[in-house]
Amino acid sequence: MPYPAHRFSVAPMMEWTDRHCRVFHRLLTRRALLYTEMVTAQAVIHGPRERLLGFSQSEHPVALQLGGSEPKALAEAARIAADWGYDEINLNCGCPSDRVQDGRFGACLMAEPALVADCVAAMKAAVEVPVTVKCRIGIDDQDPEAALDALVEAVAAAGTDAVWVHARKAWLKGLSPKENRTIPPLDYDRVRRLKARRPDLFIGINGGIADLDTAEALAAELDGVMLGRAAYQNPGLLAAVDRRFYGAEADTDVFAAVEDFLAYAEARLGEGVPLQAMTRHILGLFAGRPGARRWRQILTVESHKPGAGTEVIRAALAALSARGEGEFVAGDGVAA
């Protein structure tokens, strides 16, 4: 099946893009592709599937990111995920953490394009939904020209539907995962050259994209853009995505989105989910608006208290309204 026109996506981020985060992001953008946190293939096969894979139907289109390097296990995990209803299966070839390296997956797979191709081929044979790859431009002392081409050629031959490229190297020796998100220099031109070389393949770009103006400019040259920290820390910018990338007539009303999230939170509270597990994802919503600090403060302090309910969110909204002046434009402000 042809890969959909996912011009905008929110990156998979460990400990951030859980099901509560994704529901909130979906309330802000109806069209963007959302990704789960990375889940290992072995966890999918042997672990608690409802906790690891469960998601709301409102999240579609939603992709599961898998970690692993065993073709048979990845194929089984992909089949399970497709049966759960995921719209895409993505293979992580970009995470630089020590734990991921120890498991022989993530960015270290940049050094083994033939193995990655075997993994992709096995997953493609197991499912009908798109199978994609997210990678870096290279690792350690690799030449990004040769390394990225080698990986992309291998996975394209194996049938991958898309490649999302974080336009930095990953230094597996000497930099922490946090440092790997900022210290290696961005090289958007390398991704542009890849697209020029492979006009037939969906090439999306990720890394350091902090605002929608930059995202739009990159989307004009490539097939898709993926925002990570900026979308999480300043989710208000997602309210303009459907208009700017998909032709919607207007931005999403962020206050209406909060009201809808209140209903979601109320339902989850009834299932025993603590309020803080949900409010942590909405702290940056009003970045750039007068009263945003008070909004964050109320949510941060009050959500942790025993028995905290949705009245905390309403109190934060009231404080915001009392402090706010003038018109608020969704997506104004910068990521924290």
mmCIF file of C-alpha atoms in Angstrom:
data_model
loop_
_atom_site.group_PDB
_atom_site.id
_atom_site.type_symbol
_atom_site.label_atom_id
_atom_site.label_comp_id
_atom_site.label_asym_id
_atom_site.label_seq_id
_atom_site.Cartn_x
_atom_site.Cartn_y
_atom_site.Cartn_z
ATOM 1 C CA MET A 1 0.000 0.000 0.000
ATOM 2 C CA PRO A 2 1.318 3.534 -0.726
ATOM 3 C CA TYR A 3 2.595 5.457 2.278
ATOM 4 C CA PRO A 4 0.083 8.136 3.340
ATOM 5 C CA ALA A 5 0.887 11.824 2.979
ATOM 6 C CA HIS A 6 2.148 12.286 6.531
ATOM 7 C CA ARG A 7 3.492 15.781 6.031
ATOM 8 C CA PHE A 8 3.732 16.339 9.800
ATOM 9 C CA SER A 9 4.370 13.975 12.676
ATOM 10 C CA VAL A 10 5.201 14.111 16.368
ATOM 11 C CA ALA A 11 8.322 12.113 17.157
ATOM 12 C CA PRO A 12 8.457 9.049 19.401
ATOM 13 C CA MET A 13 9.912 10.203 22.732
ATOM 14 C CA MET A 14 10.661 7.932 25.648
ATOM 15 C CA GLU A 15 8.717 8.795 28.814
ATOM 16 C CA TRP A 16 6.855 11.533 26.943
ATOM 17 C CA THR A 17 4.633 10.286 24.118
ATOM 18 C CA ASP A 18 2.520 7.901 26.164
ATOM 19 C CA ARG A 19 -1.189 7.353 25.538
ATOM 20 C CA HIS A 20 -2.270 10.390 27.579
ATOM 21 C CA CYS A 21 0.128 12.654 25.701
ATOM 22 C CA ARG A 22 -1.070 11.328 22.361
ATOM 23 C CA VAL A 23 -4.744 11.869 23.195
ATOM 24 C CA PHE A 24 -3.976 15.471 24.104
ATOM 25 C CA HIS A 25 -1.945 16.030 20.941
ATOM 26 C CA ARG A 26 -4.761 14.541 18.869
ATOM 27 C CA LEU A 27 -7.152 17.105 20.336
ATOM 28 C CA LEU A 28 -4.855 19.806 18.934
ATOM 29 C CA THR A 29 -4.271 18.277 15.501
ATOM 30 C CA ARG A 30 -6.597 15.866 13.751
ATOM 31 C CA ARG A 31 -4.183 15.025 10.944
ATOM 32 C CA ALA A 32 -0.612 14.734 12.270
ATOM 33 C CA LEU A 33 0.872 11.251 12.599
ATOM 34 C CA LEU A 34 1.493 10.404 16.254
ATOM 35 C CA TYR A 35 4.115 7.963 17.507
ATOM 36 C CA THR A 36 4.288 5.880 20.655
ATOM 37 C CA GLU A 37 7.307 5.655 22.851
ATOM 38 C CA MET A 38 9.697 2.954 21.708
ATOM 39 C CA VAL A 39 8.674 -0.525 22.872
ATOM 40 C CA THR A 40 10.992 -3.489 22.456
ATOM 41 C CA ALA A 41 9.834 -6.412 20.368
ATOM 42 C CA GLN A 42 10.400 -8.789 23.262
ATOM 43 C CA ALA A 43 8.235 -6.650 25.546
ATOM 44 C CA VAL A 44 5.420 -6.687 22.992
ATOM 45 C CA ILE A 45 5.648 -10.474 22.704
ATOM 46 C CA HIS A 46 6.028 -11.333 26.386
ATOM 47 C CA GLY A 47 4.921 -8.262 28.342
ATOM 48 C CA PRO A 48 1.601 -6.766 29.492
ATOM 49 C CA ARG A 49 0.109 -5.808 26.156
ATOM 50 C CA GLU A 50 -2.705 -3.584 27.364
ATOM 51 C CA ARG A 51 -0.241 -1.428 29.278
ATOM 52 C CA LEU A 52 2.315 -1.383 26.474
ATOM 53 C CA LEU A 53 0.061 -1.208 23.420
ATOM 54 C CA GLY A 54 -3.301 0.088 24.564
ATOM 55 C CA PHE A 55 -4.443 3.314 22.943
ATOM 56 C CA SER A 56 -7.570 5.337 22.334
ATOM 57 C CA GLN A 57 -9.279 5.059 18.960
ATOM 58 C CA SER A 58 -9.172 8.851 18.801
ATOM 59 C CA GLU A 59 -5.394 8.675 18.332
ATOM 60 C CA HIS A 60 -5.474 7.488 14.706
ATOM 61 C CA PRO A 61 -3.296 7.814 12.723
ATOM 62 C CA VAL A 62 -0.884 6.381 15.283
ATOM 63 C CA ALA A 63 2.352 4.446 14.777
ATOM 64 C CA LEU A 64 4.113 2.024 17.098
ATOM 65 C CA GLN A 65 7.878 2.332 17.284
ATOM 66 C CA LEU A 66 9.633 -0.971 17.898
ATOM 67 C CA GLY A 67 13.131 -1.634 19.163
ATOM 68 C CA GLY A 68 14.948 -4.817 18.280
ATOM 69 C CA SER A 69 17.320 -6.546 15.896
ATOM 70 C CA GLU A 70 15.920 -10.068 15.579
ATOM 71 C CA PRO A 71 13.865 -10.346 12.375
ATOM 72 C CA LYS A 72 11.635 -13.143 13.663
ATOM 73 C CA ALA A 73 10.830 -11.351 16.920
ATOM 74 C CA LEU A 74 10.222 -8.051 15.165
ATOM 75 C CA ALA A 75 7.894 -9.741 12.703
ATOM 76 C CA GLU A 76 5.888 -11.273 15.535
ATOM 77 C CA ALA A 77 5.754 -7.988 17.427
ATOM 78 C CA ALA A 78 4.691 -6.150 14.280
ATOM 79 C CA ARG A 79 1.914 -8.670 13.679
ATOM 80 C CA ILE A 80 0.671 -8.218 17.243
ATOM 81 C CA ALA A 81 0.764 -4.429 16.891
ATOM 82 C CA ALA A 82 -1.117 -4.525 13.587
ATOM 83 C CA ASP A 83 -3.767 -6.707 15.190
ATOM 84 C CA TRP A 84 -4.095 -4.086 17.925
ATOM 85 C CA GLY A 85 -4.902 -1.546 15.232
ATOM 86 C CA TYR A 86 -1.741 0.501 14.769
ATOM 87 C CA ASP A 87 -1.510 2.339 11.464
ATOM 88 C CA GLU A 88 2.251 1.972 11.058
ATOM 89 C CA ILE A 89 5.169 0.039 12.509
ATOM 90 C CA ASN A 90 8.445 1.939 12.820
ATOM 91 C CA LEU A 91 11.860 0.419 13.497
ATOM 92 C CA ASN A 92 14.132 2.437 15.770
ATOM 93 C CA CYS A 93 17.609 2.840 14.277
ATOM 94 C CA GLY A 94 18.366 6.152 15.951
ATOM 95 C CA CYS A 95 18.276 5.896 19.757
ATOM 96 C CA PRO A 96 21.804 6.218 21.232
ATOM 97 C CA SER A 97 21.240 5.129 24.848
ATOM 98 C CA ASP A 98 23.542 2.581 26.489
ATOM 99 C CA ARG A 99 20.602 0.331 27.334
ATOM 100 C CA VAL A 100 19.508 0.279 23.734
ATOM 101 C CA GLN A 101 23.033 -0.431 22.515
ATOM 102 C CA ASP A 102 23.342 -3.306 24.971
ATOM 103 C CA GLY A 103 20.230 -4.792 23.385
ATOM 104 C CA ARG A 104 21.741 -4.386 19.899
ATOM 105 C CA PHE A 105 19.132 -2.014 18.611
ATOM 106 C CA GLY A 106 18.690 1.700 18.114
ATOM 107 C CA ALA A 107 21.427 3.799 16.525
ATOM 108 C CA CYS A 108 24.040 1.049 16.644
ATOM 109 C CA LEU A 109 22.102 -0.640 13.826
ATOM 110 C CA MET A 110 23.413 2.076 11.495
ATOM 111 C CA ALA A 111 26.521 -0.113 11.357
ATOM 112 C CA GLU A 112 24.536 -3.159 10.188
ATOM 113 C CA PRO A 113 22.396 -2.178 7.188
ATOM 114 C CA ALA A 114 22.035 -5.775 5.995
ATOM 115 C CA LEU A 115 20.584 -6.796 9.360
ATOM 116 C CA VAL A 116 18.200 -3.825 9.344
ATOM 117 C CA ALA A 117 17.079 -4.852 5.862
ATOM 118 C CA ASP A 118 16.380 -8.372 7.115
ATOM 119 C CA CYS A 119 14.310 -6.907 9.961
ATOM 120 C CA VAL A 120 12.307 -4.705 7.612
ATOM 121 C CA ALA A 121 11.709 -7.557 5.173
ATOM 122 C CA ALA A 122 10.461 -9.802 7.981
ATOM 123 C CA MET A 123 8.064 -7.149 9.262
ATOM 124 C CA LYS A 124 6.817 -6.344 5.765
ATOM 125 C CA ALA A 125 6.041 -10.018 5.228
ATOM 126 C CA ALA A 126 4.118 -10.144 8.502
ATOM 127 C CA VAL A 127 1.840 -7.091 8.201
ATOM 128 C CA GLU A 128 -0.094 -5.075 5.639
ATOM 129 C CA VAL A 129 0.323 -1.694 7.355
ATOM 130 C CA PRO A 130 3.335 0.462 6.437
ATOM 131 C CA VAL A 131 6.711 -0.460 7.896
ATOM 132 C CA THR A 132 9.109 2.464 8.279
ATOM 133 C CA VAL A 133 12.561 3.205 9.661
ATOM 134 C CA LYS A 134 13.786 6.091 11.815
ATOM 135 C CA CYS A 135 17.550 6.599 11.768
ATOM 136 C CA ARG A 136 20.417 9.053 12.160
ATOM 137 C CA ILE A 137 22.733 10.200 9.377
ATOM 138 C CA GLY A 138 25.487 8.044 10.868
ATOM 139 C CA ILE A 139 27.230 7.051 14.086
ATOM 140 C CA ASP A 140 30.629 7.753 15.581
ATOM 141 C CA ASP A 141 33.338 7.896 12.900
ATOM 142 C CA GLN A 142 31.091 6.830 10.022
ATOM 143 C CA ASP A 143 31.050 9.001 6.913
ATOM 144 C CA PRO A 144 27.417 10.227 6.780
ATOM 145 C CA GLU A 145 27.446 10.157 2.983
ATOM 146 C CA ALA A 146 28.252 6.467 2.844
ATOM 147 C CA ALA A 147 26.500 5.373 6.046
ATOM 148 C CA LEU A 148 23.109 6.916 5.344
ATOM 149 C CA ASP A 149 23.071 5.796 1.724
ATOM 150 C CA ALA A 150 24.006 2.249 2.713
ATOM 151 C CA LEU A 151 21.215 1.998 5.266
ATOM 152 C CA VAL A 152 18.590 3.586 3.040
ATOM 153 C CA GLU A 153 19.471 1.489 0.012
ATOM 154 C CA ALA A 154 19.270 -1.669 2.115
ATOM 155 C CA VAL A 155 15.903 -0.911 3.707
ATOM 156 C CA ALA A 156 14.456 0.410 0.437
ATOM 157 C CA ALA A 157 15.361 -2.874 -1.249
ATOM 158 C CA ALA A 158 13.675 -4.676 1.659
ATOM 159 C CA GLY A 159 10.470 -2.726 1.024
ATOM 160 C CA THR A 160 10.390 -0.010 3.651
ATOM 161 C CA ASP A 161 7.572 2.475 3.099
ATOM 162 C CA ALA A 162 9.390 5.505 4.484
ATOM 163 C CA VAL A 163 12.590 6.644 6.157
ATOM 164 C CA TRP A 164 12.519 9.335 8.818
ATOM 165 C CA VAL A 165 15.977 10.823 9.324
ATOM 166 C CA HIS A 166 17.154 12.607 12.464
ATOM 167 C CA ALA A 167 19.640 14.885 10.743
ATOM 168 C CA ARG A 168 22.507 14.422 13.196
ATOM 169 C CA LYS A 169 25.097 11.816 13.851
ATOM 170 C CA ALA A 170 24.790 9.796 17.049
ATOM 171 C CA TRP A 171 27.993 9.462 19.033
ATOM 172 C CA LEU A 172 27.650 6.189 20.888
ATOM 173 C CA LYS A 173 30.996 6.685 22.598
ATOM 174 C CA GLY A 174 31.489 9.898 24.520
ATOM 175 C CA LEU A 175 28.055 11.544 24.500
ATOM 176 C CA SER A 176 24.997 10.879 26.629
ATOM 177 C CA PRO A 177 21.565 10.425 25.024
ATOM 178 C CA LYS A 178 20.691 13.982 26.095
ATOM 179 C CA GLU A 179 23.891 15.361 24.575
ATOM 180 C CA ASN A 180 23.226 13.395 21.384
ATOM 181 C CA ARG A 181 20.032 15.399 20.916
ATOM 182 C CA THR A 182 21.881 18.724 20.746
ATOM 183 C CA ILE A 183 25.676 18.498 20.429
ATOM 184 C CA PRO A 184 26.201 16.725 17.078
ATOM 185 C CA PRO A 185 25.612 19.415 14.445
ATOM 186 C CA LEU A 186 22.480 19.322 12.354
ATOM 187 C CA ASP A 187 22.976 18.552 8.678
ATOM 188 C CA TYR A 188 19.711 19.147 6.838
ATOM 189 C CA ASP A 189 21.614 19.293 3.555
ATOM 190 C CA ARG A 190 22.557 15.645 3.959
ATOM 191 C CA VAL A 191 18.870 14.738 4.085
ATOM 192 C CA ARG A 192 18.161 16.952 1.083
ATOM 193 C CA ARG A 193 20.837 15.089 -0.870
ATOM 194 C CA LEU A 194 19.282 11.793 0.142
ATOM 195 C CA LYS A 195 15.910 12.940 -1.150
ATOM 196 C CA ALA A 196 17.436 14.098 -4.422
ATOM 197 C CA ARG A 197 19.036 10.686 -4.781
ATOM 198 C CA ARG A 198 15.860 8.790 -3.874
ATOM 199 C CA PRO A 199 12.922 10.833 -5.211
ATOM 200 C CA ASP A 200 10.834 7.646 -5.265
ATOM 201 C CA LEU A 201 11.078 7.037 -1.509
ATOM 202 C CA PHE A 202 9.274 8.936 1.260
ATOM 203 C CA ILE A 203 11.981 10.826 3.159
ATOM 204 C CA GLY A 204 10.993 12.694 6.317
ATOM 205 C CA ILE A 205 13.235 14.882 8.453
ATOM 206 C CA ASN A 206 13.617 15.266 12.208
ATOM 207 C CA GLY A 207 16.009 17.085 14.515
ATOM 208 C CA GLY A 208 16.160 20.629 15.875
ATOM 209 C CA ILE A 209 12.941 21.828 14.226
ATOM 210 C CA ALA A 210 11.669 24.361 16.738
ATOM 211 C CA ASP A 211 8.816 26.145 14.957
ATOM 212 C CA LEU A 212 6.270 25.725 12.198
ATOM 213 C CA ASP A 213 7.943 28.207 9.841
ATOM 214 C CA THR A 214 11.051 26.013 9.755
ATOM 215 C CA ALA A 215 8.885 22.917 9.487
ATOM 216 C CA GLU A 216 6.968 24.311 6.508
ATOM 217 C CA ALA A 217 10.159 25.252 4.699
ATOM 218 C CA LEU A 218 11.576 21.749 5.161
ATOM 219 C CA ALA A 219 8.286 20.120 4.169
ATOM 220 C CA ALA A 220 8.429 21.999 0.881
ATOM 221 C CA GLU A 221 11.708 20.244 0.046
ATOM 222 C CA LEU A 222 11.103 16.830 1.605
ATOM 223 C CA ASP A 223 8.104 14.556 2.118
ATOM 224 C CA GLY A 224 7.446 15.112 5.796
ATOM 225 C CA VAL A 225 8.684 16.808 8.957
ATOM 226 C CA MET A 226 8.799 15.376 12.459
ATOM 227 C CA LEU A 227 8.887 17.555 15.567
ATOM 228 C CA GLY A 228 9.963 16.221 18.949
ATOM 229 C CA ARG A 229 10.793 18.388 21.932
ATOM 230 C CA ALA A 230 9.268 21.540 20.450
ATOM 231 C CA ALA A 231 5.905 19.807 20.004
ATOM 232 C CA TYR A 232 6.013 18.379 23.517
ATOM 233 C CA GLN A 233 7.265 21.432 25.379
ATOM 234 C CA ASN A 234 5.135 23.905 23.428
ATOM 235 C CA PRO A 235 2.114 21.838 22.311
ATOM 236 C CA GLY A 236 0.164 24.957 21.457
ATOM 237 C CA LEU A 237 1.975 25.046 18.137
ATOM 238 C CA LEU A 238 0.161 21.829 17.172
ATOM 239 C CA ALA A 239 -3.078 23.823 17.041
ATOM 240 C CA ALA A 240 -1.903 25.395 13.774
ATOM 241 C CA VAL A 241 -0.688 22.184 12.114
ATOM 242 C CA ASP A 242 -3.923 21.196 10.375
ATOM 243 C CA ARG A 243 -4.282 24.643 8.810
ATOM 244 C CA ARG A 244 -0.657 25.050 7.779
ATOM 245 C CA PHE A 245 0.044 21.501 6.605
ATOM 246 C CA TYR A 246 -3.317 19.986 5.663
ATOM 247 C CA GLY A 247 -5.456 22.855 4.417
ATOM 248 C CA ALA A 248 -7.868 23.208 7.351
ATOM 249 C CA GLU A 249 -9.737 26.489 7.454
ATOM 250 C CA ALA A 250 -8.752 27.482 10.975
ATOM 251 C CA ASP A 251 -6.495 26.655 13.884
ATOM 252 C CA THR A 252 -7.752 24.397 16.647
ATOM 253 C CA ASP A 253 -9.306 26.214 19.607
ATOM 254 C CA VAL A 254 -6.870 25.361 22.405
ATOM 255 C CA PHE A 255 -9.433 26.095 25.107
ATOM 256 C CA ALA A 256 -11.895 23.691 23.516
ATOM 257 C CA ALA A 257 -9.094 21.128 23.405
ATOM 258 C CA VAL A 258 -8.569 21.537 27.141
ATOM 259 C CA GLU A 259 -12.286 21.071 27.740
ATOM 260 C CA ASP A 260 -12.213 17.842 25.753
ATOM 261 C CA PHE A 261 -9.129 16.726 27.653
ATOM 262 C CA LEU A 262 -10.979 17.364 30.905
ATOM 263 C CA ALA A 263 -13.562 14.776 29.883
ATOM 264 C CA TYR A 264 -10.800 12.323 28.992
ATOM 265 C CA ALA A 265 -9.007 12.951 32.288
ATOM 266 C CA GLU A 266 -12.210 12.470 34.260
ATOM 267 C CA ALA A 267 -12.715 9.053 32.665
ATOM 268 C CA ARG A 268 -9.117 7.991 33.320
ATOM 269 C CA LEU A 269 -9.304 9.175 36.943
ATOM 270 C CA GLY A 270 -12.217 6.784 37.337
ATOM 271 C CA GLU A 271 -9.894 3.995 36.188
ATOM 272 C CA GLY A 272 -7.286 4.886 38.791
ATOM 273 C CA VAL A 273 -4.894 6.934 36.633
ATOM 274 C CA PRO A 274 -3.352 9.700 38.777
ATOM 275 C CA LEU A 275 -3.998 13.245 37.583
ATOM 276 C CA GLN A 276 -0.295 14.079 37.389
ATOM 277 C CA ALA A 277 0.216 11.347 34.782
ATOM 278 C CA MET A 278 -2.008 13.389 32.479
ATOM 279 C CA THR A 279 -1.379 17.023 33.425
ATOM 280 C CA ARG A 280 2.382 16.720 32.929
ATOM 281 C CA HIS A 281 1.718 16.644 29.191
ATOM 282 C CA ILE A 282 -0.176 19.937 29.094
ATOM 283 C CA LEU A 283 2.165 22.149 31.124
ATOM 284 C CA GLY A 284 3.560 24.002 28.118
ATOM 285 C CA LEU A 285 0.291 24.550 26.287
ATOM 286 C CA PHE A 286 0.098 28.291 26.903
ATOM 287 C CA ALA A 287 3.770 29.154 26.435
ATOM 288 C CA GLY A 288 4.017 32.811 25.479
ATOM 289 C CA ARG A 289 0.700 33.816 27.016
ATOM 290 C CA PRO A 290 0.372 36.011 30.126
ATOM 291 C CA GLY A 291 -0.471 33.725 33.027
ATOM 292 C CA ALA A 292 1.306 30.705 31.572
ATOM 293 C CA ARG A 293 3.630 30.502 34.565
ATOM 294 C CA ARG A 294 0.699 30.389 36.961
ATOM 295 C CA TRP A 295 -0.952 27.707 34.780
ATOM 296 C CA ARG A 296 2.161 25.541 35.043
ATOM 297 C CA GLN A 297 2.556 26.213 38.729
ATOM 298 C CA ILE A 298 -0.980 25.179 39.678
ATOM 299 C CA LEU A 299 -0.837 22.037 37.583
ATOM 300 C CA THR A 300 2.604 21.048 38.856
ATOM 301 C CA VAL A 301 1.895 21.565 42.533
ATOM 302 C CA GLU A 302 -1.747 20.592 42.843
ATOM 303 C CA SER A 303 -1.805 17.569 40.528
ATOM 304 C CA HIS A 304 0.506 15.632 42.842
ATOM 305 C CA LYS A 305 -1.774 15.930 45.849
ATOM 306 C CA PRO A 306 -3.774 12.876 46.958
ATOM 307 C CA GLY A 307 -7.249 12.852 45.478
ATOM 308 C CA ALA A 308 -6.465 15.576 42.922
ATOM 309 C CA GLY A 309 -9.137 15.761 40.233
ATOM 310 C CA THR A 310 -10.017 17.785 37.179
ATOM 311 C CA GLU A 311 -10.861 20.769 39.371
ATOM 312 C CA VAL A 312 -7.102 21.395 39.347
ATOM 313 C CA ILE A 313 -7.137 21.919 35.591
ATOM 314 C CA ARG A 314 -10.169 24.179 35.871
ATOM 315 C CA ALA A 315 -8.420 26.224 38.561
ATOM 316 C CA ALA A 316 -5.383 26.584 36.305
ATOM 317 C CA LEU A 317 -7.622 27.723 33.456
ATOM 318 C CA ALA A 318 -9.303 30.273 35.706
ATOM 319 C CA ALA A 319 -5.938 31.646 36.805
ATOM 320 C CA LEU A 320 -4.836 31.880 33.196
ATOM 321 C CA SER A 321 -7.974 33.748 32.191
ATOM 322 C CA ALA A 322 -7.573 36.152 35.094
ATOM 323 C CA ARG A 323 -4.005 36.984 34.091
ATOM 324 C CA GLY A 324 -4.359 36.871 30.296
ATOM 325 C CA GLU A 325 -4.685 40.022 28.238
ATOM 326 C CA GLY A 326 -5.228 40.406 24.510
ATOM 327 C CA GLU A 327 -5.630 37.781 21.844
ATOM 328 C CA PHE A 328 -3.717 34.530 22.162
ATOM 329 C CA VAL A 329 -2.424 33.005 18.943
ATOM 330 C CA ALA A 330 -1.889 29.249 19.110
ATOM 331 C CA GLY A 331 1.741 28.294 18.768
ATOM 332 C CA ASP A 332 3.122 31.693 19.778
ATOM 333 C CA GLY A 333 6.070 31.577 22.148
ATOM 334 C CA VAL A 334 9.016 29.251 22.069
ATOM 335 C CA ALA A 335 9.707 25.825 23.430
ATOM 336 C CA ALA A 336 10.920 25.827 27.003
#
